[in-house]
Amino acid sequence: MSNQEATPSFEQAMDQLERIVAQLESGDIPLEKAIELFQEGTKLSQLCGQKLEQVERKIEILLEEEGGLTKKPFQPQETDKGDNR
């Protein structure tokens, strides 16, 4: 199996990462297994970050090709974090 075939999609990586986080949060696993899961989670997190950067670059290229639109950095909107003032 080649490295390309072994690379999960963004969605698969996120699903695996969520399962790992749930296992780690449960606290019901041996320390050695927790370390293995943490290492795997770190790799998955890096993979997801790389995939998001690739998508961002593709979007920027598409916007530039669509008539010279101005490229602006993505600014996520701040959500209300329970501040009830």
mmCIF file with all atom_site columns, C-alpha atoms in Angstrom:
data_model
loop_
_atom_site.group_PDB
_atom_site.id
_atom_site.type_symbol
_atom_site.label_atom_id
_atom_site.label_alt_id
_atom_site.label_comp_id
_atom_site.label_asym_id
_atom_site.label_entity_id
_atom_site.label_seq_id
_atom_site.pdbx_PDB_ins_code
_atom_site.Cartn_x
_atom_site.Cartn_y
_atom_site.Cartn_z
_atom_site.occupancy
_atom_site.B_iso_or_equiv
_atom_site.pdbx_formal_charge
_atom_site.auth_seq_id
_atom_site.auth_comp_id
_atom_site.auth_asym_id
_atom_site.auth_atom_id
_atom_site.pdbx_PDB_model_num
ATOM 1  C CA . MET A 1 1  ? 0.000   0.000  0.000   1.00 0.00 ? 1  MET A CA 1
ATOM 2  C CA . SER A 1 2  ? 1.472   3.387  -0.960  1.00 0.00 ? 2  SER A CA 1
ATOM 3  C CA . ASN A 1 3  ? 1.629   6.380  1.362   1.00 0.00 ? 3  ASN A CA 1
ATOM 4  C CA . GLN A 1 4  ? -0.961  8.202  -0.785  1.00 0.00 ? 4  GLN A CA 1
ATOM 5  C CA . GLU A 1 5  ? -3.488  5.382  -0.292  1.00 0.00 ? 5  GLU A CA 1
ATOM 6  C CA . ALA A 1 6  ? -2.864  5.310  3.458   1.00 0.00 ? 6  ALA A CA 1
ATOM 7  C CA . THR A 1 7  ? -3.585  9.039  3.899   1.00 0.00 ? 7  THR A CA 1
ATOM 8  C CA . PRO A 1 8  ? -7.131  9.523  5.215   1.00 0.00 ? 8  PRO A CA 1
ATOM 9  C CA . SER A 1 9  ? -9.424  12.219 3.912   1.00 0.00 ? 9  SER A CA 1
ATOM 10 C CA . PHE A 1 10 ? -9.993  15.315 6.046   1.00 0.00 ? 10 PHE A CA 1
ATOM 11 C CA . GLU A 1 11 ? -13.319 13.921 7.248   1.00 0.00 ? 11 GLU A CA 1
ATOM 12 C CA . GLN A 1 12 ? -11.813 10.518 8.093   1.00 0.00 ? 12 GLN A CA 1
ATOM 13 C CA . ALA A 1 13 ? -8.945  12.173 9.970   1.00 0.00 ? 13 ALA A CA 1
ATOM 14 C CA . MET A 1 14 ? -11.373 14.361 11.950  1.00 0.00 ? 14 MET A CA 1
ATOM 15 C CA . ASP A 1 15 ? -13.513 11.322 12.838  1.00 0.00 ? 15 ASP A CA 1
ATOM 16 C CA . GLN A 1 16 ? -10.437 9.435  14.040  1.00 0.00 ? 16 GLN A CA 1
ATOM 17 C CA . LEU A 1 17 ? -9.267  12.477 15.983  1.00 0.00 ? 17 LEU A CA 1
ATOM 18 C CA . GLU A 1 18 ? -12.657 12.819 17.702  1.00 0.00 ? 18 GLU A CA 1
ATOM 19 C CA . ARG A 1 19 ? -12.576 9.139  18.703  1.00 0.00 ? 19 ARG A CA 1
ATOM 20 C CA . ILE A 1 20 ? -9.053  9.536  20.101  1.00 0.00 ? 20 ILE A CA 1
ATOM 21 C CA . VAL A 1 21 ? -10.033 12.615 22.108  1.00 0.00 ? 21 VAL A CA 1
ATOM 22 C CA . ALA A 1 22 ? -13.048 10.770 23.547  1.00 0.00 ? 22 ALA A CA 1
ATOM 23 C CA . GLN A 1 23 ? -10.844 7.833  24.579  1.00 0.00 ? 23 GLN A CA 1
ATOM 24 C CA . LEU A 1 24 ? -8.265  10.123 26.172  1.00 0.00 ? 24 LEU A CA 1
ATOM 25 C CA . GLU A 1 25 ? -10.940 12.102 28.012  1.00 0.00 ? 25 GLU A CA 1
ATOM 26 C CA . SER A 1 26 ? -12.473 8.919  29.410  1.00 0.00 ? 26 SER A CA 1
ATOM 27 C CA . GLY A 1 27 ? -9.333  8.254  31.452  1.00 0.00 ? 27 GLY A CA 1
ATOM 28 C CA . ASP A 1 28 ? -10.021 4.509  31.323  1.00 0.00 ? 28 ASP A CA 1
ATOM 29 C CA . ILE A 1 29 ? -6.953  3.570  29.286  1.00 0.00 ? 29 ILE A CA 1
ATOM 30 C CA . PRO A 1 30 ? -3.447  2.575  30.344  1.00 0.00 ? 30 PRO A CA 1
ATOM 31 C CA . LEU A 1 31 ? -0.758  5.243  30.205  1.00 0.00 ? 31 LEU A CA 1
ATOM 32 C CA . GLU A 1 32 ? 1.164   3.569  27.361  1.00 0.00 ? 32 GLU A CA 1
ATOM 33 C CA . LYS A 1 33 ? -2.006  3.361  25.251  1.00 0.00 ? 33 LYS A CA 1
ATOM 34 C CA . ALA A 1 34 ? -2.786  7.006  26.067  1.00 0.00 ? 34 ALA A CA 1
ATOM 35 C CA . ILE A 1 35 ? 0.665   8.027  24.823  1.00 0.00 ? 35 ILE A CA 1
ATOM 36 C CA . GLU A 1 36 ? 0.148   6.074  21.577  1.00 0.00 ? 36 GLU A CA 1
ATOM 37 C CA . LEU A 1 37 ? -3.251  7.696  21.087  1.00 0.00 ? 37 LEU A CA 1
ATOM 38 C CA . PHE A 1 38 ? -1.809  11.144 21.816  1.00 0.00 ? 38 PHE A CA 1
ATOM 39 C CA . GLN A 1 39 ? 0.923   10.621 19.187  1.00 0.00 ? 39 GLN A CA 1
ATOM 40 C CA . GLU A 1 40 ? -1.620  9.420  16.630  1.00 0.00 ? 40 GLU A CA 1
ATOM 41 C CA . GLY A 1 41 ? -3.869  12.385 17.454  1.00 0.00 ? 41 GLY A CA 1
ATOM 42 C CA . THR A 1 42 ? -0.992  14.807 16.979  1.00 0.00 ? 42 THR A CA 1
ATOM 43 C CA . LYS A 1 43 ? -0.258  13.358 13.527  1.00 0.00 ? 43 LYS A CA 1
ATOM 44 C CA . LEU A 1 44 ? -3.940  13.552 12.572  1.00 0.00 ? 44 LEU A CA 1
ATOM 45 C CA . SER A 1 45 ? -4.145  17.150 13.795  1.00 0.00 ? 45 SER A CA 1
ATOM 46 C CA . GLN A 1 46 ? -1.130  18.102 11.663  1.00 0.00 ? 46 GLN A CA 1
ATOM 47 C CA . LEU A 1 47 ? -2.641  16.314 8.659   1.00 0.00 ? 47 LEU A CA 1
ATOM 48 C CA . CYS A 1 48 ? -5.928  18.209 9.076   1.00 0.00 ? 48 CYS A CA 1
ATOM 49 C CA . GLY A 1 49 ? -4.048  21.511 9.349   1.00 0.00 ? 49 GLY A CA 1
ATOM 50 C CA . GLN A 1 50 ? -2.124  20.771 6.153   1.00 0.00 ? 50 GLN A CA 1
ATOM 51 C CA . LYS A 1 51 ? -5.297  19.839 4.301   1.00 0.00 ? 51 LYS A CA 1
ATOM 52 C CA . LEU A 1 52 ? -6.996  23.065 5.423   1.00 0.00 ? 52 LEU A CA 1
ATOM 53 C CA . GLU A 1 53 ? -3.994  25.114 4.238   1.00 0.00 ? 53 GLU A CA 1
ATOM 54 C CA . GLN A 1 54 ? -4.145  23.387 0.841   1.00 0.00 ? 54 GLN A CA 1
ATOM 55 C CA . VAL A 1 55 ? -7.836  24.184 0.514   1.00 0.00 ? 55 VAL A CA 1
ATOM 56 C CA . GLU A 1 56 ? -7.225  27.804 1.510   1.00 0.00 ? 56 GLU A CA 1
ATOM 57 C CA . ARG A 1 57 ? -4.544  28.159 -1.178  1.00 0.00 ? 57 ARG A CA 1
ATOM 58 C CA . LYS A 1 58 ? -6.853  26.605 -3.793  1.00 0.00 ? 58 LYS A CA 1
ATOM 59 C CA . ILE A 1 59 ? -9.637  29.036 -2.863  1.00 0.00 ? 59 ILE A CA 1
ATOM 60 C CA . GLU A 1 60 ? -7.246  31.989 -3.096  1.00 0.00 ? 60 GLU A CA 1
ATOM 61 C CA . ILE A 1 61 ? -6.114  30.833 -6.554  1.00 0.00 ? 61 ILE A CA 1
ATOM 62 C CA . LEU A 1 62 ? -9.711  30.415 -7.701  1.00 0.00 ? 62 LEU A CA 1
ATOM 63 C CA . LEU A 1 63 ? -10.635 33.877 -6.458  1.00 0.00 ? 63 LEU A CA 1
ATOM 64 C CA . GLU A 1 64 ? -7.628  35.413 -8.207  1.00 0.00 ? 64 GLU A CA 1
ATOM 65 C CA . GLU A 1 65 ? -8.533  33.626 -11.455 1.00 0.00 ? 65 GLU A CA 1
ATOM 66 C CA . GLU A 1 66 ? -12.102 34.912 -11.268 1.00 0.00 ? 66 GLU A CA 1
ATOM 67 C CA . GLY A 1 67 ? -11.174 38.418 -12.296 1.00 0.00 ? 67 GLY A CA 1
ATOM 68 C CA . GLY A 1 68 ? -8.559  39.742 -9.954  1.00 0.00 ? 68 GLY A CA 1
ATOM 69 C CA . LEU A 1 69 ? -10.626 39.762 -6.811  1.00 0.00 ? 69 LEU A CA 1
ATOM 70 C CA . THR A 1 70 ? -8.809  41.124 -3.803  1.00 0.00 ? 70 THR A CA 1
ATOM 71 C CA . LYS A 1 71 ? -7.355  38.425 -1.599  1.00 0.00 ? 71 LYS A CA 1
ATOM 72 C CA . LYS A 1 72 ? -8.213  38.886 2.051   1.00 0.00 ? 72 LYS A CA 1
ATOM 73 C CA . PRO A 1 73 ? -7.136  36.633 4.896   1.00 0.00 ? 73 PRO A CA 1
ATOM 74 C CA . PHE A 1 74 ? -9.911  34.491 6.327   1.00 0.00 ? 74 PHE A CA 1
ATOM 75 C CA . GLN A 1 75 ? -11.275 36.020 9.520   1.00 0.00 ? 75 GLN A CA 1
ATOM 76 C CA . PRO A 1 76 ? -13.685 33.704 11.349  1.00 0.00 ? 76 PRO A CA 1
ATOM 77 C CA . GLN A 1 77 ? -16.503 35.534 13.065  1.00 0.00 ? 77 GLN A CA 1
ATOM 78 C CA . GLU A 1 78 ? -16.362 35.662 16.825  1.00 0.00 ? 78 GLU A CA 1
ATOM 79 C CA . THR A 1 79 ? -19.166 33.633 18.329  1.00 0.00 ? 79 THR A CA 1
ATOM 80 C CA . ASP A 1 80 ? -20.914 34.466 21.537  1.00 0.00 ? 80 ASP A CA 1
ATOM 81 C CA . LYS A 1 81 ? -19.076 32.445 24.180  1.00 0.00 ? 81 LYS A CA 1
ATOM 82 C CA . GLY A 1 82 ? -21.798 32.743 26.790  1.00 0.00 ? 82 GLY A CA 1
ATOM 83 C CA . ASP A 1 83 ? -21.127 36.344 27.761  1.00 0.00 ? 83 ASP A CA 1
ATOM 84 C CA . ASN A 1 84 ? -24.615 37.443 28.783  1.00 0.00 ? 84 ASN A CA 1
ATOM 85 C CA . ARG A 1 85 ? -24.145 41.138 29.347  1.00 0.00 ? 85 ARG A CA 1
#
